[in-house]
mmCIF file of C-alpha atoms and ligand atoms in Angstrom:
data_model
loop_
_atom_site.group_PDB
_atom_site.id
_atom_site.type_symbol
_atom_site.label_atom_id
_atom_site.label_comp_id
_atom_site.label_asym_id
_atom_site.label_seq_id
_atom_site.Cartn_x
_atom_site.Cartn_y
_atom_site.Cartn_z
ATOM 1 C CA MET A 1 96.967 98.260 104.390
ATOM 2 C CA LYS A 2 94.583 95.474 105.711
ATOM 3 C CA LEU A 3 96.078 93.056 108.575
ATOM 4 C CA PHE A 4 95.759 89.494 107.681
ATOM 5 C CA LEU A 5 97.365 86.482 109.915
ATOM 6 C CA ASP A 6 99.469 83.881 108.488
ATOM 7 C CA THR A 7 97.935 81.390 110.588
ATOM 8 C CA ALA A 8 96.127 78.414 110.385
ATOM 9 C CA GLU A 9 95.401 78.475 114.569
ATOM 10 C CA PHE A 10 91.925 79.175 114.805
ATOM 11 C CA ASP A 11 92.125 80.583 118.551
ATOM 12 C CA GLU A 12 95.018 82.979 117.054
ATOM 13 C CA ILE A 13 92.119 84.271 114.133
ATOM 14 C CA LYS A 14 89.486 84.321 116.230
ATOM 15 C CA GLN A 15 91.741 86.491 118.778
ATOM 16 C CA GLY A 16 92.409 88.822 116.355
ATOM 17 C CA VAL A 17 89.256 88.780 114.308
ATOM 18 C CA ASP A 18 87.742 90.055 117.832
ATOM 19 C CA TRP A 19 89.969 92.780 118.646
ATOM 20 C CA GLY A 20 88.759 94.023 114.921
ATOM 21 C CA VAL A 21 91.936 94.360 113.197
ATOM 22 C CA VAL A 22 92.059 91.272 111.403
ATOM 23 C CA ASP A 23 90.501 91.653 107.721
ATOM 24 C CA GLY A 24 91.671 88.131 106.392
ATOM 25 C CA VAL A 25 93.777 85.171 106.764
ATOM 26 C CA THR A 26 96.804 83.475 104.725
ATOM 27 C CA THR A 27 97.486 79.604 104.846
ATOM 28 C CA ASN A 28 99.710 77.597 103.373
ATOM 29 C CA PRO A 29 100.745 73.601 103.497
ATOM 30 C CA THR A 30 103.012 74.438 106.118
ATOM 31 C CA LEU A 31 100.584 76.109 108.315
ATOM 32 C CA ILE A 32 98.045 73.396 108.106
ATOM 33 C CA ALA A 33 100.669 71.083 109.178
ATOM 34 C CA LYS A 34 101.463 72.936 112.138
ATOM 35 C CA ALA A 35 97.843 73.036 113.233
ATOM 36 C CA GLY A 36 97.443 69.796 113.479
ATOM 37 C CA GLN A 37 93.516 69.773 111.797
ATOM 38 C CA ASP A 38 91.865 68.334 108.845
ATOM 39 C CA HIS A 39 92.420 71.233 105.803
ATOM 40 C CA GLU A 40 89.194 71.752 104.659
ATOM 41 C CA THR A 41 87.386 71.446 108.411
ATOM 42 C CA GLN A 42 89.860 74.056 109.255
ATOM 43 C CA VAL A 43 89.525 76.609 106.382
ATOM 44 C CA LYS A 44 85.461 76.058 106.399
ATOM 45 C CA LYS A 45 85.813 76.822 110.351
ATOM 46 C CA ILE A 46 88.080 79.618 110.090
ATOM 47 C CA CYS A 47 85.769 81.344 106.903
ATOM 48 C CA GLY A 48 82.755 81.161 109.127
ATOM 49 C CA ILE A 49 84.673 83.826 110.594
ATOM 50 C CA VAL A 50 86.295 85.918 108.781
ATOM 51 C CA GLY A 51 86.662 87.370 104.922
ATOM 52 C CA ASN A 52 89.475 86.623 102.822
ATOM 53 C CA VAL A 53 90.991 83.093 103.500
ATOM 54 C CA SER A 54 93.724 82.061 100.972
ATOM 55 C CA ALA A 55 93.876 78.311 100.789
ATOM 56 C CA GLU A 56 96.884 76.787 98.746
ATOM 57 C CA VAL A 57 96.632 73.933 96.391
ATOM 58 C CA VAL A 58 99.704 71.411 96.276
ATOM 59 C CA SER A 59 99.423 70.174 92.892
ATOM 60 C CA GLU A 60 101.326 70.467 90.321
ATOM 61 C CA LYS A 61 99.597 69.844 86.810
ATOM 62 C CA LYS A 62 97.509 72.667 85.359
ATOM 63 C CA ASP A 63 94.518 70.422 85.157
ATOM 64 C CA ASP A 64 95.106 69.002 89.330
ATOM 65 C CA ILE A 65 95.486 72.430 90.219
ATOM 66 C CA LEU A 66 92.243 73.145 88.225
ATOM 67 C CA VAL A 67 90.465 70.391 89.712
ATOM 68 C CA GLU A 68 91.994 71.217 93.362
ATOM 69 C CA GLY A 69 91.600 74.677 93.130
ATOM 70 C CA ARG A 70 88.039 74.669 92.210
ATOM 71 C CA ARG A 71 87.205 71.805 94.937
ATOM 72 C CA LEU A 72 89.037 74.566 97.565
ATOM 73 C CA ALA A 73 86.671 77.334 96.066
ATOM 74 C CA SER A 74 83.502 74.881 96.942
ATOM 75 C CA TRP A 75 84.093 74.869 100.087
ATOM 76 C CA HIS A 76 83.072 78.352 101.183
ATOM 77 C CA LYS A 77 82.447 82.057 99.046
ATOM 78 C CA ASN A 78 85.417 83.627 101.570
ATOM 79 C CA VAL A 79 87.818 81.140 100.290
ATOM 80 C CA ILE A 80 90.842 82.768 98.000
ATOM 81 C CA VAL A 81 92.732 79.865 95.764
ATOM 82 C CA LYS A 82 96.475 80.062 96.061
ATOM 83 C CA VAL A 83 98.017 79.067 93.405
ATOM 84 C CA PRO A 84 101.793 78.796 92.981
ATOM 85 C CA MET A 85 103.973 81.340 90.259
ATOM 86 C CA THR A 86 104.582 78.637 87.670
ATOM 87 C CA PRO A 87 103.037 78.292 84.113
ATOM 88 C CA ASP A 88 100.972 75.741 85.227
ATOM 89 C CA GLY A 89 99.831 77.109 88.141
ATOM 90 C CA LEU A 90 99.077 80.460 86.456
ATOM 91 C CA ALA A 91 97.411 78.721 83.713
ATOM 92 C CA ALA A 92 94.839 77.255 85.983
ATOM 93 C CA GLY A 93 94.689 80.456 87.992
ATOM 94 C CA LYS A 94 93.740 82.090 84.507
ATOM 95 C CA VAL A 95 90.574 79.799 84.406
ATOM 96 C CA LEU A 96 89.596 79.659 87.960
ATOM 97 C CA ALA A 97 89.860 83.557 87.524
ATOM 98 C CA GLY A 98 87.553 83.310 84.576
ATOM 99 C CA GLU A 99 85.105 81.362 86.874
ATOM 100 C CA GLY A 100 84.778 84.118 89.248
ATOM 101 C CA VAL A 101 87.361 82.445 91.905
ATOM 102 C CA ARG A 102 89.440 85.119 93.800
ATOM 103 C CA VAL A 103 93.271 83.560 93.076
ATOM 104 C CA ASN A 104 96.194 84.325 95.394
ATOM 105 C CA VAL A 105 99.610 83.835 93.027
ATOM 106 C CA THR A 106 101.933 83.154 95.596
ATOM 107 C CA LEU A 107 105.861 82.801 95.915
ATOM 108 C CA CYS A 108 106.515 85.608 94.139
ATOM 109 C CA PHE A 109 110.110 86.961 94.422
ATOM 110 C CA SER A 110 110.306 89.565 91.297
ATOM 111 C CA VAL A 111 108.285 92.435 89.032
ATOM 112 C CA ASN A 112 108.295 89.991 86.301
ATOM 113 C CA GLN A 113 106.298 87.637 88.127
ATOM 114 C CA ALA A 114 104.015 90.330 89.568
ATOM 115 C CA LEU A 115 103.955 91.269 85.480
ATOM 116 C CA LEU A 116 102.367 87.416 85.199
ATOM 117 C CA ALA A 117 100.258 87.194 88.021
ATOM 118 C CA ALA A 118 98.530 90.080 86.625
ATOM 119 C CA ALA A 119 97.710 89.371 82.985
ATOM 120 C CA ILE A 120 96.048 86.108 84.188
ATOM 121 C CA GLY A 121 93.621 88.600 86.559
ATOM 122 C CA ALA A 122 95.033 87.384 89.355
ATOM 123 C CA TYR A 123 92.942 89.052 92.682
ATOM 124 C CA ILE A 124 96.664 89.236 94.909
ATOM 125 C CA ILE A 125 100.130 88.822 94.525
ATOM 126 C CA SER A 126 101.896 87.580 96.972
ATOM 127 C CA PRO A 127 105.539 88.882 97.273
ATOM 128 C CA PHE A 128 107.636 87.663 100.184
ATOM 129 C CA VAL A 129 110.080 89.420 102.086
ATOM 130 C CA GLY A 130 111.322 87.583 104.793
ATOM 131 C CA ARG A 131 112.460 84.403 103.077
ATOM 132 C CA VAL A 132 114.565 86.909 100.958
ATOM 133 C CA ASP A 133 115.856 88.590 103.871
ATOM 134 C CA ASP A 134 117.174 85.247 105.058
ATOM 135 C CA ILE A 135 119.254 84.932 101.821
ATOM 136 C CA ASN A 136 120.792 88.142 102.554
ATOM 137 C CA GLU A 137 118.921 90.600 100.151
ATOM 138 C CA ASP A 138 116.312 92.982 100.790
ATOM 139 C CA GLY A 139 112.955 91.513 100.448
ATOM 140 C CA MET A 140 110.877 94.678 101.052
ATOM 141 C CA GLN A 141 112.658 96.399 97.916
ATOM 142 C CA ILE A 142 110.297 93.882 95.842
ATOM 143 C CA VAL A 143 107.222 95.329 97.453
ATOM 144 C CA ARG A 144 108.311 98.629 96.816
ATOM 145 C CA ASP A 145 109.124 97.644 93.038
ATOM 146 C CA VAL A 146 105.630 95.644 92.645
ATOM 147 C CA VAL A 147 103.495 98.195 94.025
ATOM 148 C CA ALA A 148 105.316 100.868 92.122
ATOM 149 C CA ALA A 149 105.170 99.028 88.569
ATOM 150 C CA TYR A 150 101.507 98.418 89.508
ATOM 151 C CA ARG A 151 100.983 101.623 89.741
ATOM 152 C CA GLN A 152 102.593 102.801 86.663
ATOM 153 C CA GLN A 153 100.191 100.302 84.898
ATOM 154 C CA GLY A 154 97.233 100.777 86.160
ATOM 155 C CA ILE A 155 97.076 97.131 87.474
ATOM 156 C CA LYS A 156 94.283 96.534 90.174
ATOM 157 C CA THR A 157 95.728 92.770 91.272
ATOM 158 C CA LYS A 158 96.170 93.918 94.877
ATOM 159 C CA VAL A 159 99.687 93.393 96.518
ATOM 160 C CA LEU A 160 99.995 91.529 99.922
ATOM 161 C CA ALA A 161 103.462 91.795 101.360
ATOM 162 C CA ALA A 162 103.858 88.312 103.012
ATOM 163 C CA SER A 163 106.508 86.398 105.002
ATOM 164 C CA LEU A 164 106.595 89.341 107.703
ATOM 165 C CA ARG A 165 108.816 88.594 110.223
ATOM 166 C CA GLY A 166 108.663 91.388 112.586
ATOM 167 C CA PRO A 167 106.673 94.498 113.320
ATOM 168 C CA PHE A 168 109.112 96.462 111.357
ATOM 169 C CA HIS A 169 108.413 94.865 108.236
ATOM 170 C CA VAL A 170 104.692 95.845 108.773
ATOM 171 C CA SER A 171 105.285 99.402 108.641
ATOM 172 C CA GLU A 172 107.680 99.422 105.664
ATOM 173 C CA ALA A 173 105.395 97.050 103.840
ATOM 174 C CA ALA A 174 102.713 100.139 104.674
ATOM 175 C CA LEU A 175 104.779 102.848 103.601
ATOM 176 C CA ALA A 176 106.184 100.910 100.481
ATOM 177 C CA GLY A 177 102.106 100.699 99.829
ATOM 178 C CA ALA A 178 101.165 97.159 99.948
ATOM 179 C CA ASP A 179 97.466 96.829 100.245
ATOM 180 C CA ILE A 180 97.648 93.846 102.583
ATOM 181 C CA GLY A 181 100.272 92.721 104.989
ATOM 182 C CA THR A 182 100.005 89.148 106.277
ATOM 183 C CA MET A 183 101.963 88.243 109.566
ATOM 184 C CA PRO A 184 102.034 85.860 112.365
ATOM 185 C CA PHE A 185 100.107 86.259 115.607
ATOM 186 C CA SER A 186 103.375 87.016 117.358
ATOM 187 C CA VAL A 187 103.532 89.866 115.043
ATOM 188 C CA LEU A 188 100.089 91.280 115.110
ATOM 189 C CA GLN A 189 100.660 91.255 119.083
ATOM 190 C CA ALA A 190 104.095 93.373 119.197
ATOM 191 C CA MET A 191 102.300 96.013 116.575
ATOM 192 C CA PHE A 192 100.563 97.171 119.658
ATOM 193 C CA LYS A 193 103.299 97.475 121.948
ATOM 194 C CA HIS A 194 105.285 100.559 122.629
ATOM 195 C CA PRO A 195 107.350 101.448 125.620
ATOM 196 C CA LEU A 196 105.139 104.973 126.446
ATOM 197 C CA THR A 197 102.035 103.762 125.755
ATOM 198 C CA ASP A 198 102.728 101.756 128.723
ATOM 199 C CA SER A 199 103.970 104.163 130.937
ATOM 200 C CA GLY A 200 101.572 106.837 129.700
ATOM 201 C CA LEU A 201 98.726 104.354 130.738
ATOM 202 C CA LYS A 202 100.672 103.807 134.283
ATOM 203 C CA ARG A 203 100.638 107.340 134.917
ATOM 204 C CA PHE A 204 97.302 107.928 134.223
ATOM 205 C CA LYS A 205 96.330 105.355 136.454
ATOM 206 C CA GLU A 206 98.633 106.591 139.388
ATOM 207 C CA ASP A 207 97.326 110.238 138.729
ATOM 208 C CA TYR A 208 93.527 108.691 138.817
ATOM 209 C CA LEU A 209 93.982 107.194 142.108
ATOM 210 C CA LYS A 210 95.960 109.942 143.742
ATOM 211 C CA SER A 211 92.547 112.192 142.446
ATOM 212 C CA GLN A 212 90.533 110.134 143.776
ATOM 213 C CA GLU A 213 92.368 109.747 147.573
ATOM 214 C CA ALA A 214 92.165 113.264 147.668
ATOM 215 C CA LYS A 215 88.015 113.557 147.142
ATOM 216 C CA PRO A 216 86.743 113.165 150.100
ATOM 217 C CA ALA A 217 89.299 116.048 151.563
ATOM 218 C CA ARG A 218 87.806 118.107 148.387
ATOM 219 C CA GLU A 219 84.483 117.753 149.556
ATOM 220 C CA ALA A 220 85.132 118.700 153.175
ATOM 221 C CA GLU A 221 86.606 121.610 151.539
ATOM 222 C CA ALA A 222 83.524 122.583 149.777
ATOM 223 C CA VAL A 223 81.044 122.068 152.275
ATOM 224 C CA LYS A 224 83.030 124.635 154.962
ATOM 225 C CA ARG A 225 83.072 127.282 152.075
HETATM 226 C C1 E4P B 1 102.194 83.718 102.920
HETATM 227 O O1 E4P B 1 100.672 83.477 102.190
HETATM 228 C C2 E4P B 1 102.935 82.616 103.133
HETATM 229 O O2 E4P B 1 102.078 81.923 103.659
HETATM 230 C C3 E4P B 1 103.912 83.185 104.128
HETATM 231 O O3 E4P B 1 103.706 84.296 104.325
HETATM 232 C C4 E4P B 1 105.214 82.939 104.404
HETATM 233 O O4 E4P B 1 105.817 82.923 105.566
HETATM 234 P P1 E4P B 1 107.402 82.694 105.873
HETATM 235 O O5 E4P B 1 108.349 82.704 104.907
HETATM 236 O O6 E4P B 1 107.837 83.107 107.163
HETATM 237 O O7 E4P B 1 107.032 80.864 106.103
#
C-alpha cells in the first residue's frame, strides 16, 4: 500500500518525502484553507517535490467541473483531479478521464458508488473511513467491500483509503487490500513508533558504550598475552 499525506502543509510533505516514505498527497478545500496559501501556488509547490497530488474541484455542475478540472490538470503533470461522487461529478470525470487526466472520485461511502466511479474510468476511488466511524459505523468495512468487489470484477481503479485518523486505521487499510492510504502527518509520525524499538535502541546504545569503556582494559590484556 502506498502512503499518501492528507495535508496541504508544504513542510509536512517535504519531511515525509525526505524520509522516503511518501508517494503522494491528497488535498481538499478544507486542507487548502487550513494551509492559508493560494490554491494554485500551493499545489504547484507540492507537485515540485512529489508525484500524485490530488487537487479538488469546488464546482457543482458538469460544465463548470470540466472547466475547473482542466485548469487544475494544467497546473502540473502530477495533478490528479478530485471530483465529487455526484452525477455531475462523474459525468465531468468521464470526459476528463477520456482526455487523459487522472481522476480521483472523492466522498465514497458504498460499493455502488465505487462501481459508478470505476464505470467512468476513475484512476482512484476514495472511500472515507473516519467519517463513517464518526457516525458509529464501521468505516473500514467499506474499504474491505470495495476492494473485494473490484477484485471480483477485475476493476483496475485504485482504492485509496481516505479519512484515516490513526495508525491502526493505516494497518487495517493495508490488510483490507487498499492500494493507497492517505493520512495526516501526525498519523505518519505515529507509524514509526513502537515502545520496543525505543527500548531496544536504548539498550544497544548502552551496551555499545559499555564495550567502548572496556576497550582499554581489553587492549592492555592483549598486550600482556
Ligand atoms: C481525502 O482525500 C480527504 O482529504 C480526507 O482523507 C478527509 O479526511 P477527514 O475525514 O479526516 O477530513
